[in-house]
Amino acid sequence: MIFEYAPAPESRDVVDIRPSYGLFINGEFVDGSGTPFKTINPASEETLAEVATATEADVDRAVQAARKAFGVWSALPGSERAKYLFRIARIIQERARELAVLESIDNGKPIRESRDVDLPLVAAHFFYYAGWADKLQYAGYGTTPLGVAGQVIPWNFPLLMLAWKIAPALACGNTVVLKPAETTPLTALLFAEICQQADLPPGVVNIVTGAGETGAAVVGHPDVDKVAFTGSTEVGRLIAKSVAGTTKKVTLELGGKAANIVFDDAALDQAVEGIVTGIFFNQGHVCCAGSRLLVQESIAEELMASLKRRLSTLRLGDPLDKNTDIGAINSAAQLAKIRELSDSGEGEGAERWSPACALPDKGFWFPPTVFTGVSQSHRIAREEIFGPVLSVLTFRTPAEAVEKANNTPYGLSAGVWTEKASRMLWMASRLRAGVVWSNTFNKFDPTSPFGGFKESGYGREGGRHGLEAYLKEIS
Ligand code: NDP
């Protein structure tokens, strides 16, 4: 039986977007010295607000504010810092609907994801690290904070990446200067208001908006003690070079090209759901996305038929509609990159398939796309597409699966689908990936460390391990 589709839009009225936003420095919103830029809704191309650009001088003011606040913040007992973090976590929960709607409007991601995945995880990160603030002596990394952390984050999970960066930094007694991505600054600025609401001492959190140059000014500032970056491997390389020879501690969370490996004994219906979550969640704008499906040859035909049936049921469109599975691509630049790489897939001889799927006239959209007949040398098997595009390869033996999965410059994540626990463990011990999911994919938890091997970066975020990046080594 086919049901009529009835739209179920979330109300936009729960958010109050101001016409313009300043920088958040020393507990106050102030003007930026650079030329302001516009942030748009990628689903409609409508301008949402004008946002200040922080110049080097503005970044310097923010770092000075953070340095001054460090004296106060680091001197507080851990139990006092915890109170602020718990308070922030509770306000995030109270204002979750507003934050989720704003995230979907500025980023393009479906409200179902911002509401049910991003926001609960954001609050959970603050709760989790609030719990560590007065127990650092048991974590095994010492108890001395580093100082001022310069943090630069991407546009794919704007508020969640902010939480991954700010919560552990503050729990350990550091202060921060954070730069959100140019295309998604709004939830970070609402978070600044939450810091005010929580009475966080001025200067503990500073938010500076702007483009790449602002990010470069943050990481390059001589009075920053710690650099934390999530984004492309290309910019990660630039940052690693810029901090080489300094005493700055660095963590880099970069790109990925994860293998999602399905054996012939796997529960196929579950595997199909895991493949869909692996690559079509958040339009594939996920560094650990399962963008390479490795399927055992004997079940490839059956699995592909099932996957195509499932993809034909996905609903693409208005991110604020609660029925939407696939939202808008975050920017025109990202859409151009996805198109270029997908065209190269066809050009190099892979076979392209998408379900019948009408794309809205306005905004940036790309249909869920699957490439079969992909070989390891194709660009779509090697480069991070960062979009809703799956490259399918086959294998015959577990050893071949490991060989192909590891044949990438990246090493962030992997997934294995099999009924046999012994095979799972055999695979996990051989896969060069920071996270290996077993019969699931894209599952996140604040208690679990996350990070990469090889060109996916270094350092871990999340869990007890995530504290290490924000504490002085025990000498
Ligand atoms: P970037 O790596 O350029 O952006 C990440 C953050 O770094 C943004 O805040 C950006 O600012 C900032 N930045 C840019 N240049 C510098 C610099 N020289 N020094 C310090 N900070 C800088 O990613 P893009 O948004 O340009 O995306 C490009 C590609 O990167 C994507 O197509 C995707 O493949 C990959 N990517 C991977 C991510 C991951 O988590 N692995 C996340 C995002 C992108 P601004 O946004 O203002 O340019």
XYZ file of C-alpha atoms and ligand atoms in Angstrom:
523
model
C 0.000 0.000 0.000
C 1.360 3.439 -0.913
C 0.515 6.303 1.407
C 0.007 9.848 0.199
C 2.889 12.102 1.165
C 1.948 14.877 3.558
C 4.603 17.485 4.359
C 5.467 17.880 8.049
C 7.476 21.090 8.243
C 9.133 22.109 11.503
C 8.332 25.702 12.422
C 10.983 28.248 11.567
C 9.480 30.672 14.059
C 11.338 29.083 16.955
C 14.519 30.876 15.860
C 15.150 34.550 15.803
C 17.875 35.238 13.239
C 19.304 38.728 13.623
C 20.084 40.750 10.474
C 23.745 41.015 11.497
C 26.174 39.419 13.940
C 29.410 40.660 15.506
C 32.343 38.739 16.967
C 32.084 37.289 20.478
C 35.113 38.548 22.396
C 35.537 38.815 26.159
C 31.888 37.934 26.812
C 30.437 40.564 24.468
C 29.404 40.900 20.861
C 31.688 43.447 19.183
C 32.208 44.719 15.633
C 34.758 43.051 13.394
C 37.299 45.128 11.459
C 37.046 43.144 8.202
C 34.378 43.279 5.499
C 31.269 41.428 6.727
C 30.079 38.394 4.749
C 26.663 36.872 4.172
C 25.564 33.441 5.284
C 22.844 31.825 3.199
C 20.335 28.996 3.458
C 21.713 26.401 1.026
C 18.228 24.960 0.462
C 16.848 28.249 -0.877
C 19.895 30.516 -1.455
C 18.147 33.125 0.711
C 20.476 35.394 2.714
C 20.073 34.704 6.414
C 22.349 37.285 8.026
C 25.456 39.373 7.645
C 28.352 38.199 9.781
C 31.480 40.080 10.916
C 34.920 39.180 9.604
C 37.696 39.030 12.191
C 41.025 40.409 11.026
C 44.403 39.574 12.582
C 43.899 42.493 14.991
C 40.486 41.139 16.068
C 41.934 37.653 16.534
C 44.665 39.219 18.651
C 42.008 40.872 20.861
C 40.259 37.517 21.233
C 43.504 35.727 22.143
C 44.336 38.438 24.690
C 40.869 38.073 26.244
C 41.336 34.298 26.381
C 44.801 34.692 27.932
C 43.456 36.999 30.648
C 40.523 34.672 31.345
C 42.889 31.683 31.539
C 44.224 32.980 34.871
C 40.734 32.995 36.380
C 39.372 29.852 34.720
C 42.359 27.586 35.334
C 42.433 28.648 38.999
C 38.846 27.500 39.595
C 38.473 24.101 41.256
C 37.419 21.439 38.726
C 34.081 21.090 40.498
C 33.357 24.781 39.794
C 34.269 24.491 36.110
C 31.995 21.452 35.984
C 29.054 23.537 37.216
C 29.406 25.877 34.238
C 29.692 22.981 31.797
C 26.648 21.232 33.278
C 24.778 24.531 33.045
C 25.734 24.938 29.379
C 24.659 21.334 28.689
C 21.268 21.924 30.305
C 20.686 25.179 28.395
C 21.567 23.362 25.155
C 18.920 20.770 25.999
C 16.377 23.462 26.833
C 17.099 25.316 23.593
C 17.626 22.170 21.495
C 14.724 22.793 19.146
C 15.869 26.328 18.372
C 19.457 25.173 17.817
C 18.383 22.243 15.612
C 16.216 24.448 13.395
C 18.982 27.037 13.070
C 21.523 24.324 12.223
C 19.269 22.935 9.496
C 18.611 26.397 8.038
C 22.288 27.410 7.913
C 23.728 24.016 6.972
C 21.037 22.315 4.855
C 20.936 19.096 6.894
C 17.554 17.424 7.535
C 15.870 18.474 10.771
C 15.490 14.788 11.674
C 19.287 14.590 11.860
C 19.986 17.913 13.573
C 17.184 17.204 16.079
C 17.840 13.506 16.727
C 21.604 13.175 16.200
C 23.525 16.465 16.331
C 21.799 18.173 19.255
C 21.597 15.166 21.618
C 25.292 14.519 20.946
C 26.199 18.175 21.526
C 24.527 18.144 24.952
C 26.014 14.719 25.721
C 29.535 16.025 25.031
C 29.129 18.866 27.495
C 27.618 16.537 30.125
C 30.392 13.984 29.590
C 33.303 16.428 29.894
C 31.614 18.264 32.781
C 31.929 14.940 34.580
C 35.701 14.829 33.986
C 36.442 18.394 35.189
C 36.905 17.394 38.843
C 38.364 13.940 38.131
C 41.333 14.805 35.905
C 43.771 13.224 38.364
C 42.253 9.821 37.493
C 42.536 10.216 33.715
C 46.276 9.604 33.553
C 47.305 12.710 31.638
C 48.126 15.115 34.478
C 45.976 18.030 35.601
C 47.752 21.094 34.157
C 45.926 22.902 31.343
C 47.858 24.206 28.341
C 46.524 27.772 28.162
C 44.729 29.262 25.150
C 43.347 26.852 22.541
C 42.884 28.067 18.940
C 40.200 25.926 17.335
C 39.057 25.866 13.707
C 36.045 23.799 12.669
C 34.274 22.807 9.427
C 30.700 23.187 8.166
C 29.461 19.606 8.163
C 28.556 19.356 11.886
C 28.922 22.989 13.007
C 27.627 22.742 16.561
C 28.803 19.184 17.173
C 32.365 20.036 16.132
C 32.184 23.071 18.416
C 31.177 20.779 21.294
C 33.981 18.294 20.483
C 36.450 21.181 20.702
C 35.134 23.406 23.485
C 33.877 20.881 26.061
C 37.189 19.048 26.729
C 39.215 22.287 26.487
C 37.135 23.980 29.177
C 36.896 20.892 31.380
C 40.709 20.794 31.542
C 40.945 24.505 32.455
C 41.898 26.006 29.088
C 40.233 28.984 27.412
C 39.388 29.078 23.714
C 39.238 31.141 20.543
C 37.110 29.259 18.028
C 36.515 29.967 14.352
C 33.430 28.365 12.792
C 33.255 27.739 9.029
C 32.318 30.668 6.836
C 29.174 28.950 5.500
C 27.816 27.877 8.911
C 28.559 30.469 11.603
C 25.079 30.918 13.100
C 24.838 28.137 15.702
C 28.291 29.037 17.056
C 27.017 32.592 17.543
C 23.897 31.298 19.288
C 26.223 29.206 21.442
C 27.985 32.477 22.370
C 24.623 33.718 23.679
C 24.315 30.506 25.679
C 27.718 31.234 27.254
C 26.334 34.616 28.321
C 23.160 32.965 29.630
C 25.290 30.518 31.649
C 27.287 33.437 33.135
C 30.524 31.927 31.868
C 33.354 34.280 32.915
C 34.190 36.700 30.045
C 36.975 35.559 27.727
C 36.733 31.834 28.510
C 35.023 31.283 25.126
C 35.620 33.641 22.199
C 34.087 33.127 18.751
C 35.697 34.811 15.744
C 34.000 34.509 12.373
C 35.513 34.895 8.929
C 37.049 32.865 6.110
C 40.293 30.910 5.828
C 42.472 33.939 6.650
C 40.755 34.284 10.026
C 41.438 30.584 10.661
C 45.078 31.077 9.689
C 45.316 34.046 12.096
C 43.925 31.898 14.937
C 46.280 28.965 14.443
C 49.244 31.234 13.671
C 48.849 33.509 16.688
C 52.053 33.297 18.776
C 50.164 33.295 22.094
C 48.045 30.247 21.247
C 49.259 27.142 23.102
C 47.146 24.511 21.420
C 45.725 24.157 17.914
C 42.744 21.914 17.199
C 41.547 21.619 13.611
C 38.914 19.597 11.790
C 38.648 19.955 8.020
C 40.356 19.015 4.785
C 43.715 17.259 4.615
C 44.957 20.093 2.396
C 44.351 22.786 5.047
C 45.521 20.360 7.759
C 48.866 20.159 5.965
C 49.154 23.960 5.851
C 48.420 24.140 9.569
C 50.932 21.401 10.424
C 53.575 23.379 8.507
C 52.642 26.671 10.171
C 53.003 25.262 13.697
C 56.136 23.206 12.997
C 59.003 24.448 15.160
C 56.709 26.038 17.755
C 55.743 24.587 21.138
C 52.049 24.463 20.173
C 50.326 21.163 20.787
C 48.295 20.105 17.728
C 45.440 17.735 16.919
C 44.222 17.333 13.332
C 41.016 15.558 12.298
C 41.147 15.391 8.519
C 39.563 13.589 5.599
C 38.592 9.974 5.057
C 37.659 7.400 2.434
C 36.250 4.663 4.621
C 35.523 1.128 3.520
C 32.201 -0.395 4.532
C 32.843 -4.137 4.112
C 29.977 -6.603 3.709
C 30.652 -10.369 3.912
C 28.347 -13.010 2.474
C 27.216 -14.152 5.943
C 26.037 -10.664 7.008
C 22.408 -9.861 7.804
C 21.735 -8.202 4.461
C 18.770 -6.001 5.386
C 20.724 -4.568 8.308
C 23.767 -4.118 6.105
C 21.686 -2.175 3.571
C 20.513 0.172 6.337
C 24.138 0.548 7.488
C 25.291 1.349 3.952
C 22.582 4.019 3.660
C 23.501 5.523 7.045
C 27.172 5.212 6.176
C 27.111 7.384 3.072
C 23.781 9.210 2.802
C 23.594 10.513 6.396
C 24.226 14.286 6.354
C 24.376 14.215 2.487
C 27.660 12.326 2.810
C 29.304 15.427 4.320
C 30.943 13.206 6.917
C 34.699 12.702 7.280
C 34.201 9.080 8.407
C 31.494 8.344 5.767
C 31.438 4.806 4.362
C 32.093 6.105 0.865
C 33.607 2.858 -0.469
C 31.356 -0.183 -0.273
C 33.371 -3.405 -0.433
C 30.954 -6.275 -1.005
C 31.775 -9.975 -1.256
C 31.357 -10.968 -4.881
C 28.949 -13.847 -4.214
C 26.283 -11.525 -2.759
C 26.994 -8.391 -4.780
C 24.031 -8.747 -7.124
C 21.493 -9.443 -4.381
C 22.856 -6.658 -2.151
C 22.861 -4.086 -4.946
C 19.248 -4.889 -5.877
C 18.217 -4.461 -2.258
C 20.235 -1.243 -1.869
C 18.701 0.290 -4.996
C 15.192 -0.576 -3.755
C 15.955 1.110 -0.443
C 17.468 4.205 -2.051
C 14.328 4.623 -4.147
C 12.410 5.291 -0.908
C 14.644 8.147 0.296
C 13.001 11.544 0.295
C 15.128 14.521 -0.800
C 14.000 18.095 -0.207
C 13.180 20.745 2.386
C 15.583 20.225 5.314
C 12.930 21.494 7.730
C 10.425 18.820 6.679
C 10.489 16.044 9.281
C 10.089 13.450 6.492
C 13.233 14.511 4.676
C 16.116 12.015 4.488
C 18.479 13.976 2.221
C 18.834 17.716 2.593
C 20.743 20.364 0.659
C 24.443 20.357 -0.207
C 26.094 22.953 2.027
C 27.443 25.302 -0.646
C 27.725 25.933 -4.363
C 31.465 25.211 -4.121
C 30.864 21.812 -2.507
C 28.196 20.963 -5.110
C 30.659 21.802 -7.896
C 33.243 19.503 -6.291
C 30.757 16.610 -6.009
C 29.685 17.094 -9.636
C 33.267 17.215 -10.880
C 34.286 14.032 -9.060
C 31.103 12.200 -10.074
C 31.677 13.151 -13.712
C 35.211 11.813 -13.422
C 33.723 8.497 -12.228
C 31.732 8.184 -15.438
C 34.674 9.437 -17.485
C 36.929 6.728 -16.029
C 34.409 4.008 -16.879
C 32.347 3.363 -13.728
C 28.582 2.936 -14.045
C 26.452 5.634 -12.431
C 22.988 5.089 -10.922
C 20.560 7.323 -9.012
C 16.939 6.674 -8.056
C 14.245 8.765 -9.726
C 14.445 11.928 -7.649
C 13.184 15.419 -8.430
C 15.563 18.178 -7.341
C 14.152 21.535 -6.134
C 14.714 24.480 -8.486
C 16.461 26.714 -5.963
C 19.330 25.783 -3.701
C 22.151 23.215 -3.956
C 21.098 19.603 -4.458
C 22.622 16.313 -5.511
C 20.697 13.024 -5.776
C 21.867 9.901 -3.935
C 24.287 8.298 -6.381
C 25.878 4.863 -6.628
C 28.803 3.891 -8.837
C 29.395 0.238 -9.701
C 32.237 -1.216 -11.723
C 34.635 0.978 -9.758
C 38.306 0.073 -9.772
C 40.822 1.070 -7.117
C 42.601 3.469 -9.437
C 39.480 5.577 -10.127
C 39.426 9.001 -8.509
C 36.030 8.213 -6.974
C 37.699 5.322 -5.115
C 40.635 7.410 -3.914
C 39.496 10.987 -3.283
C 37.136 12.263 -0.614
C 33.956 13.337 -2.452
C 32.193 14.558 0.702
C 28.775 14.112 -0.884
C 25.999 11.500 -1.301
C 28.049 9.335 -3.649
C 28.887 5.674 -3.032
C 31.624 3.792 -4.893
C 31.096 0.018 -4.984
C 33.967 -2.469 -5.279
C 33.919 -6.234 -4.797
C 36.237 -8.775 -3.128
C 36.459 -12.546 -2.801
C 38.487 -13.259 0.350
C 38.930 -11.522 3.726
C 42.585 -10.850 2.861
C 41.551 -9.104 -0.352
C 39.000 -7.027 1.600
C 41.709 -5.867 4.025
C 44.103 -5.102 1.177
C 41.532 -2.988 -0.664
C 40.201 -1.283 2.472
C 43.711 -0.200 3.485
C 44.621 0.906 -0.036
C 43.991 4.581 0.696
C 46.040 7.484 2.025
C 43.364 7.924 4.713
C 42.595 5.902 7.848
C 39.714 7.363 9.800
C 37.051 4.663 9.956
C 35.792 1.357 8.583
C 32.755 -0.887 8.948
C 32.559 -4.671 8.859
C 29.359 -6.669 8.391
C 29.601 -10.352 9.288
C 27.913 -12.834 11.586
C 31.241 -14.266 12.748
C 32.853 -12.537 15.734
C 36.203 -14.202 14.978
C 36.216 -12.741 11.466
C 35.196 -9.355 12.838
C 38.157 -9.327 15.243
C 40.509 -10.631 12.545
C 39.454 -7.776 10.279
C 39.512 -5.105 12.999
C 43.077 -5.961 13.952
C 44.211 -5.517 10.335
C 42.264 -2.437 9.251
C 44.290 0.773 9.505
C 41.428 2.928 10.748
C 40.868 4.894 13.951
C 37.347 3.508 14.359
C 36.088 0.127 13.142
C 32.326 -0.307 13.424
C 30.975 -3.807 13.816
C 27.598 -4.446 12.124
C 26.796 -0.734 12.314
C 28.142 2.549 10.941
C 28.433 6.234 11.853
C 27.697 5.662 15.528
C 29.107 8.358 17.791
C 29.375 8.569 21.538
C 31.169 11.128 23.718
C 32.789 8.341 25.750
C 34.512 6.874 22.697
C 37.746 8.279 21.224
C 37.711 9.305 17.543
C 40.602 10.109 15.237
C 42.695 8.908 12.351
C 45.769 7.209 10.953
C 47.869 8.394 8.020
C 46.451 11.436 6.156
C 43.329 11.427 8.319
C 45.316 13.286 10.964
C 46.577 12.707 14.463
C 45.345 12.968 18.034
C 42.073 11.722 19.466
C 38.904 13.564 20.380
C 36.237 12.156 22.672
C 36.443 9.875 25.667
C 39.196 9.892 28.276
C 41.739 10.026 25.438
C 40.289 13.376 24.339
C 41.578 14.980 27.548
C 45.207 14.346 26.608
C 45.117 17.002 23.873
C 44.279 19.709 26.423
C 46.667 18.852 29.277
C 50.435 19.319 29.747
C 52.362 16.079 29.523
C 53.468 14.683 32.868
C 57.246 15.115 32.967
P 38.542 23.465 4.865
O 39.507 22.485 5.394
O 39.037 24.538 3.968
O 37.775 24.194 6.057
C 37.789 23.820 7.407
C 37.955 25.056 8.288
O 39.269 25.609 8.136
C 36.996 26.179 7.957
O 36.644 26.860 9.144
C 37.850 27.055 7.063
O 37.379 28.369 6.964
C 39.179 26.982 7.759
N 40.353 27.301 6.944
C 40.459 27.371 5.590
N 41.743 27.680 5.239
C 42.443 27.807 6.397
C 43.811 28.101 6.698
N 44.707 28.303 5.743
N 44.203 28.130 7.995
C 43.318 27.884 8.982
N 42.011 27.620 8.753
C 41.572 27.565 7.478
O 37.383 22.699 4.167
P 36.385 23.272 3.044
O 35.218 23.794 3.727
O 37.071 24.185 2.087
O 36.044 21.949 2.274
C 36.933 21.443 1.281
C 36.955 19.945 1.308
O 37.482 19.512 2.532
C 35.594 19.304 1.230
O 35.185 19.152 -0.064
C 35.824 18.006 1.921
O 36.319 17.066 1.015
C 36.872 18.324 2.929
N 36.347 18.522 4.281
C 36.589 17.562 5.173
C 36.097 17.675 6.444
C 36.334 16.615 7.432
O 35.765 16.669 8.521
N 37.162 15.667 7.122
C 35.291 18.810 6.863
C 35.126 19.818 5.856
C 35.646 19.642 4.612
P 36.264 28.722 5.852
O 35.133 27.766 6.026
O 35.841 30.055 6.203
O 36.942 28.594 4.542
